[in-house]
XYZ file of N, CA and C in Angstrom:
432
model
N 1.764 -15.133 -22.959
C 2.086 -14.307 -21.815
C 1.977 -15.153 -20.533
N 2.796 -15.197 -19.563
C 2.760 -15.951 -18.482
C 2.013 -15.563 -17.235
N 1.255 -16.060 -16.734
C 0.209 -16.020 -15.717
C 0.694 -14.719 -14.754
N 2.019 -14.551 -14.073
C 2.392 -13.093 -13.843
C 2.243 -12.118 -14.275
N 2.527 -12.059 -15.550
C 2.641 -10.803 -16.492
C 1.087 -10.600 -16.734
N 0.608 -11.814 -16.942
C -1.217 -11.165 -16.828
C -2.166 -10.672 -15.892
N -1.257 -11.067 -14.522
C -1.878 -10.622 -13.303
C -1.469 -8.991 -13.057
N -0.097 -9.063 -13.530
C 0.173 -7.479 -13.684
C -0.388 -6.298 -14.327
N -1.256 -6.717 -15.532
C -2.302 -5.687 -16.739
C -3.495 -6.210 -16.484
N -3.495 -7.415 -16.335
C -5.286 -7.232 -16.581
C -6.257 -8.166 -15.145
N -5.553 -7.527 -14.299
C -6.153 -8.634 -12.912
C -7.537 -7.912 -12.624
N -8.611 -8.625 -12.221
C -9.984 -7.956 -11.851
C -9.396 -8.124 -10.455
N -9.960 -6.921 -9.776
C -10.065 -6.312 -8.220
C -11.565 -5.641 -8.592
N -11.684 -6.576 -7.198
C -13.323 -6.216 -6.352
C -12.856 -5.398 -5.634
N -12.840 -4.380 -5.171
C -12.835 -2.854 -4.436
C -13.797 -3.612 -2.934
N -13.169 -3.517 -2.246
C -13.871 -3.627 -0.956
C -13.441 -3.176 0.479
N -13.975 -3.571 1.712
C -13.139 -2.470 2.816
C -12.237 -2.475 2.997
N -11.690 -1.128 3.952
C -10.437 -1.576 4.223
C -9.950 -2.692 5.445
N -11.268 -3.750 5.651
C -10.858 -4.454 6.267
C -10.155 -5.631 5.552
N -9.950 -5.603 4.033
C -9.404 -6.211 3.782
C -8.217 -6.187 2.978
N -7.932 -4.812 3.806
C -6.106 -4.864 3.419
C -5.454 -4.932 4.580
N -4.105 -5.129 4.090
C -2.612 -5.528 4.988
C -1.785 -4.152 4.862
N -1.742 -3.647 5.439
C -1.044 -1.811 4.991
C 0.477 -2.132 5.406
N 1.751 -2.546 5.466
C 3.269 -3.025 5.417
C 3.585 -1.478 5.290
N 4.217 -0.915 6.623
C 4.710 0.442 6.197
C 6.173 0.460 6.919
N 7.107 1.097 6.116
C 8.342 0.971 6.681
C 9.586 1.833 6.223
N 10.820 1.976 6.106
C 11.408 2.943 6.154
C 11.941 2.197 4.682
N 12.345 3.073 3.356
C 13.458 2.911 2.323
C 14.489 1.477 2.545
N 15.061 0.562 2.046
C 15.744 -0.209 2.212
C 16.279 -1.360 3.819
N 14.841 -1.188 3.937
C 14.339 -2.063 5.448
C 13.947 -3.269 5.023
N 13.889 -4.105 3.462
C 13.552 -5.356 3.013
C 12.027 -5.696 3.103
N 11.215 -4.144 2.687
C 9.546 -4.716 2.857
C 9.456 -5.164 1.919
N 9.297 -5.329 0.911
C 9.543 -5.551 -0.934
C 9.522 -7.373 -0.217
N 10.840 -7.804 0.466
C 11.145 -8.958 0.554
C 9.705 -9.786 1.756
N 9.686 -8.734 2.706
C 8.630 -9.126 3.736
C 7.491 -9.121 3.038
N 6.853 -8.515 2.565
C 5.578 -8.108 1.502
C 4.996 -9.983 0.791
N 7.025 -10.517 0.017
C 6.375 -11.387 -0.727
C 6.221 -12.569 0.185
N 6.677 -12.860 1.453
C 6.423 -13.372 2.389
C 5.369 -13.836 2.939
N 4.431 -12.180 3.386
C 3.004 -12.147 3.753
C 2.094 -12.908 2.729
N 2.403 -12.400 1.412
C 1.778 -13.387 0.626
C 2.437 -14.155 0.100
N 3.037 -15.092 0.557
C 3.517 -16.623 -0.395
C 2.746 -17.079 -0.560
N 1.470 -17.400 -0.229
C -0.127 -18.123 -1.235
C -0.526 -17.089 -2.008
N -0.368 -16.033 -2.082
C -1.103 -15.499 -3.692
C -2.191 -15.216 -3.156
N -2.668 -14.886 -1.996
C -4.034 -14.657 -1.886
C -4.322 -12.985 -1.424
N -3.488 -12.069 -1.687
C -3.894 -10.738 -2.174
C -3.600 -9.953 -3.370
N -4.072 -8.835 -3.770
C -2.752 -7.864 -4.611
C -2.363 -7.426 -4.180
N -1.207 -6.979 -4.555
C 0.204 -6.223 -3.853
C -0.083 -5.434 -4.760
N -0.043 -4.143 -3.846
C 0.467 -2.916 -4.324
C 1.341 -1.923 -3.729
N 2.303 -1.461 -4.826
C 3.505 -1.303 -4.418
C 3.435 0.491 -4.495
N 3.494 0.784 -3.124
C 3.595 2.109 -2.930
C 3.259 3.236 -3.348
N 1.467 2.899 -3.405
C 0.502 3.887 -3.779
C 0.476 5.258 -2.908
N 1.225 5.582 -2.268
C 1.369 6.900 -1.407
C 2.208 7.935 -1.849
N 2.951 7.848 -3.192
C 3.814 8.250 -3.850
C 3.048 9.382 -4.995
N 2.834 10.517 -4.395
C 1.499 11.692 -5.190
C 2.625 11.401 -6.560
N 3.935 12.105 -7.237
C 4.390 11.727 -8.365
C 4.103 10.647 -9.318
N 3.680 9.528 -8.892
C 3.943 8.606 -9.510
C 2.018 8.222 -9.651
N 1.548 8.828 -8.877
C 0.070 8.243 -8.159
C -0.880 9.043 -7.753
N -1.454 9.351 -9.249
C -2.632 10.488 -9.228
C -3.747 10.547 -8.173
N -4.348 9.047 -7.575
C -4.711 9.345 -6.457
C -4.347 10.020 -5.044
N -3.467 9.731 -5.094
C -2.131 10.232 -3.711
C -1.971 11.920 -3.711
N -2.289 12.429 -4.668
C -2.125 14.083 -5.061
C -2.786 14.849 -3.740
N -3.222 14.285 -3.003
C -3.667 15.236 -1.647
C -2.546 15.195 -0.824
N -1.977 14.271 -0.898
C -0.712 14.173 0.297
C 0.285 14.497 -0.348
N 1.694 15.476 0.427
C 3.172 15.587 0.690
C 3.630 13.858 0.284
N 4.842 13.919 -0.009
C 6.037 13.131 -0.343
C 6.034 12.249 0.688
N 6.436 12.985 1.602
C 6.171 12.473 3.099
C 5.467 13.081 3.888
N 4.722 12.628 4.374
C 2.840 13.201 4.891
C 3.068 12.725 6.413
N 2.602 13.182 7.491
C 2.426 13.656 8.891
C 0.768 13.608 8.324
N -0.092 12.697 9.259
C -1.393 13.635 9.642
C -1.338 13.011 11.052
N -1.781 14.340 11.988
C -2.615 13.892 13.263
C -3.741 12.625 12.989
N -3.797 11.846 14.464
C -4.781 11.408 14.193
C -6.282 11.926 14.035
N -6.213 13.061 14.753
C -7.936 13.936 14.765
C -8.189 14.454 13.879
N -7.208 14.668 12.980
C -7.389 15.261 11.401
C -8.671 14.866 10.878
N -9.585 15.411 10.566
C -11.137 14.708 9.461
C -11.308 15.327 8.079
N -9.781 15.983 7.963
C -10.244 16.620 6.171
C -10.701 15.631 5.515
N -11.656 15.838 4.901
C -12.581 14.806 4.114
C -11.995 14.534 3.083
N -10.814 15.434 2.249
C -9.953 15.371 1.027
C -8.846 13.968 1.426
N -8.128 13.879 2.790
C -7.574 12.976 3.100
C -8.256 11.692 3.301
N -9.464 11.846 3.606
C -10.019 10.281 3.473
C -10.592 9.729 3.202
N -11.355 10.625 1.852
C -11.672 10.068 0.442
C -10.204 9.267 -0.102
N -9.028 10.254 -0.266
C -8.136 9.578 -1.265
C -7.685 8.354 -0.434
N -7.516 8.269 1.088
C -6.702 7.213 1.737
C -7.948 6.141 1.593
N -8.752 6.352 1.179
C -10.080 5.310 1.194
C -10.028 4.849 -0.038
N -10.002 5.373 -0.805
C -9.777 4.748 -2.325
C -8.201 4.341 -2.386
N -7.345 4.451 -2.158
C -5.923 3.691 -2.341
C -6.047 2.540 -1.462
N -6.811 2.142 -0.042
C -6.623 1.338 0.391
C -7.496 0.343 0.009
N -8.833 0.799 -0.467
C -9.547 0.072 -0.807
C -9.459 -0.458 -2.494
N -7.874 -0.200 -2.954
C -7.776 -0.783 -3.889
C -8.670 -0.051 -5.356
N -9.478 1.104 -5.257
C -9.435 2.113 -6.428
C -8.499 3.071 -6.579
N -7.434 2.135 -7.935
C -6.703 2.645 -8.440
C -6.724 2.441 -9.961
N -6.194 3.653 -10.678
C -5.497 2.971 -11.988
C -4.490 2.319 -12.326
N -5.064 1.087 -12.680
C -3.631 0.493 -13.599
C -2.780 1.146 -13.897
N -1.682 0.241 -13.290
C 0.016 1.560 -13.734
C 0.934 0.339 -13.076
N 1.867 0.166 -14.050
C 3.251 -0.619 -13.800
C 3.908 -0.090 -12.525
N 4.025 1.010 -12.246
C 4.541 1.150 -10.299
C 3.390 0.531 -9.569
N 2.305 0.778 -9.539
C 1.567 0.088 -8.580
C 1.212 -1.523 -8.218
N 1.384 -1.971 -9.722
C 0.872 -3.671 -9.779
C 2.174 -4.587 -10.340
N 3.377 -4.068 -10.012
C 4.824 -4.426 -10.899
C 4.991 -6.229 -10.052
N 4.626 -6.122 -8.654
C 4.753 -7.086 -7.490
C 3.315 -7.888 -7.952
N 2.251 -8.069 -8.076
C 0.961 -8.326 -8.196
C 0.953 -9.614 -9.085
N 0.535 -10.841 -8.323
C 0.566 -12.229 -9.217
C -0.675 -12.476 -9.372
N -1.829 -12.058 -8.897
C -3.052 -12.670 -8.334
C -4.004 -11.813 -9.845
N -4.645 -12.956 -9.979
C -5.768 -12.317 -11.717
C -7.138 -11.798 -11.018
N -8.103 -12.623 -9.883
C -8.499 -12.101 -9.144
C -8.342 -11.477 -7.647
N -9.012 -11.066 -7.076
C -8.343 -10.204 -6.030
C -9.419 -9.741 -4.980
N -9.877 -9.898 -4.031
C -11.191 -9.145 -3.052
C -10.162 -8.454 -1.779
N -8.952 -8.930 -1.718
C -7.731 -8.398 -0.180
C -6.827 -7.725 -1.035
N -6.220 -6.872 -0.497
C -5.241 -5.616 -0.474
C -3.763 -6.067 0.610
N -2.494 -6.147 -0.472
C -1.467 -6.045 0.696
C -0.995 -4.556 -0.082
N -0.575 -3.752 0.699
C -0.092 -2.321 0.617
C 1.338 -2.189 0.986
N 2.162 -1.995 0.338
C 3.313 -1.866 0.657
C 3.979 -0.494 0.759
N 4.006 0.412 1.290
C 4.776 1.627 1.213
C 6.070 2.422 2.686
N 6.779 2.934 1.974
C 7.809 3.526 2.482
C 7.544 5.105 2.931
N 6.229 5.910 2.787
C 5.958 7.101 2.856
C 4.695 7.397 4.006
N 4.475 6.222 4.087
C 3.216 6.137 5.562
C 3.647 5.826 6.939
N 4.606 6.278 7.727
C 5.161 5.939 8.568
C 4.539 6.938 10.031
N 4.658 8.129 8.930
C 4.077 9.523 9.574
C 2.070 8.981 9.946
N 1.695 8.530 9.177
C 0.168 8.267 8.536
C 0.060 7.289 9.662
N 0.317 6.599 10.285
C -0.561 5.176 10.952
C -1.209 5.554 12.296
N -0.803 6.690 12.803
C -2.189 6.446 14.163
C -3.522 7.187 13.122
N -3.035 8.208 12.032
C -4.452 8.466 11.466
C -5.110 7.567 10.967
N -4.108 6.480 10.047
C -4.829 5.180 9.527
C -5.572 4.685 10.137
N -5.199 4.468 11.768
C -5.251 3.185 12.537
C -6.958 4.265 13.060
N -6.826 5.296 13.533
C -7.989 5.722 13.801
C -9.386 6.045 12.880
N -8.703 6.189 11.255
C -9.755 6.241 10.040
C -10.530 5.018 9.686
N -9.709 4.074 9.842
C -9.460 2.918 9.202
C -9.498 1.759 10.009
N -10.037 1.413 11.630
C -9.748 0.852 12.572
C -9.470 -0.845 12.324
N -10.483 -1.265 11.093
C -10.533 -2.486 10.752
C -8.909 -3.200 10.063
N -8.609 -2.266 9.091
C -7.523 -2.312 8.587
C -5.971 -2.973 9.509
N -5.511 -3.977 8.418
C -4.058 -4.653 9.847
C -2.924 -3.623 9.059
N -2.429 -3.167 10.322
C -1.275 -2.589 9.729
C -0.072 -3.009 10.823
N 1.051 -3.101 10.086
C 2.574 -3.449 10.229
C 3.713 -2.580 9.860
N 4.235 -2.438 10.855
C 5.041 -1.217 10.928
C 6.413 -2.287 10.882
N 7.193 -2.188 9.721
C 8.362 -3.001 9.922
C 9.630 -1.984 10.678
N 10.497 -2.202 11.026
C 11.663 -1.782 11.490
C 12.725 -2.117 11.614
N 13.673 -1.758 10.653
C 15.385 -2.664 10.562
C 15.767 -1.908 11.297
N 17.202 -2.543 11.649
C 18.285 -2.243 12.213
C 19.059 -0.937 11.490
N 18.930 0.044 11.972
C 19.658 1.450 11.110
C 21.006 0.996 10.734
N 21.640 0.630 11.300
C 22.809 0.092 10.770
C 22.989 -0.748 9.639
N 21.934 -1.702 9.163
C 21.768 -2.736 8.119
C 20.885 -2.049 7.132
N 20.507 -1.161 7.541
C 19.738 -0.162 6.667
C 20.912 0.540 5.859
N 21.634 1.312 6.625
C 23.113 2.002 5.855
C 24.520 1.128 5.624
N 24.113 -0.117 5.966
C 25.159 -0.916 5.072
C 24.474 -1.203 3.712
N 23.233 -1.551 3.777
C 22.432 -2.245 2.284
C 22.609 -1.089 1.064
């Protein structure tokens, strides 16, 4: 099995703050996927690929499809789960670790298309946390 494919099933992640994730949030076919492998061209986080997706991502089950929170929001249900997805407690699952080269892991890059609504709550839950709001050109968005 090749060093990818093993980082994809069986990588150890140390769970730690969210000061040590990269949260990449951006709109459907804006090239984060491409920016994502960018941020890490050394291999020095896991990528996870769009843990905000409740269908696909049993942690995520507190939030809408597409989720709005105020920032003053303090439901404790929202930031338990946004605390454990960012901090990297998740289950293993081929949508989440499909991008993921790294066997060990202590940093978080986060990639999602459904947190756009979410970042002044992030940014106020989560203050340590870097987050990046990408933004294409709408036009190169509906040509792609």
């Amino acid at each position: 099995m090749a060093k990818n494919e093993l980082a994809q099933k069986y990588y150890i992640h140390v769970p730690t703050s969210t000061a040590n994730t990269i949260l990449l949030s951006s709109m459907g076919r804006s090239g984060s996927t491409w920016i994502s492998s960018l941020i890490n061209y050394s291999n020095t986080h896991r990528e996870i690929f769009e843990p905000f997706l409740p269908i696909r991502v049993a942690e995520a089950n507190v939030f809408e499809y597409t989720q709005y929170l105020n920032p003053h929001v303090d439901d404790s249900g929202y930031i338990e789960a946004a605390k454990n997805i960012l901090e990297g407690r998740l289950k293993r699952q081929t949508w989440l670790d499909s991008g993921n080269t790294r066997l060990i892991s202590y940093k978080r890059l986060i990639k999602d298309i459904r947190t756009n609504l979410m970042l002044g709550w992030f940014h106020q839950k989560f203050p340590a946390m870097k987050i990046i709001l990408l933004v294409r050109n709408p036009f190169s968005v509906v040509q792609s």
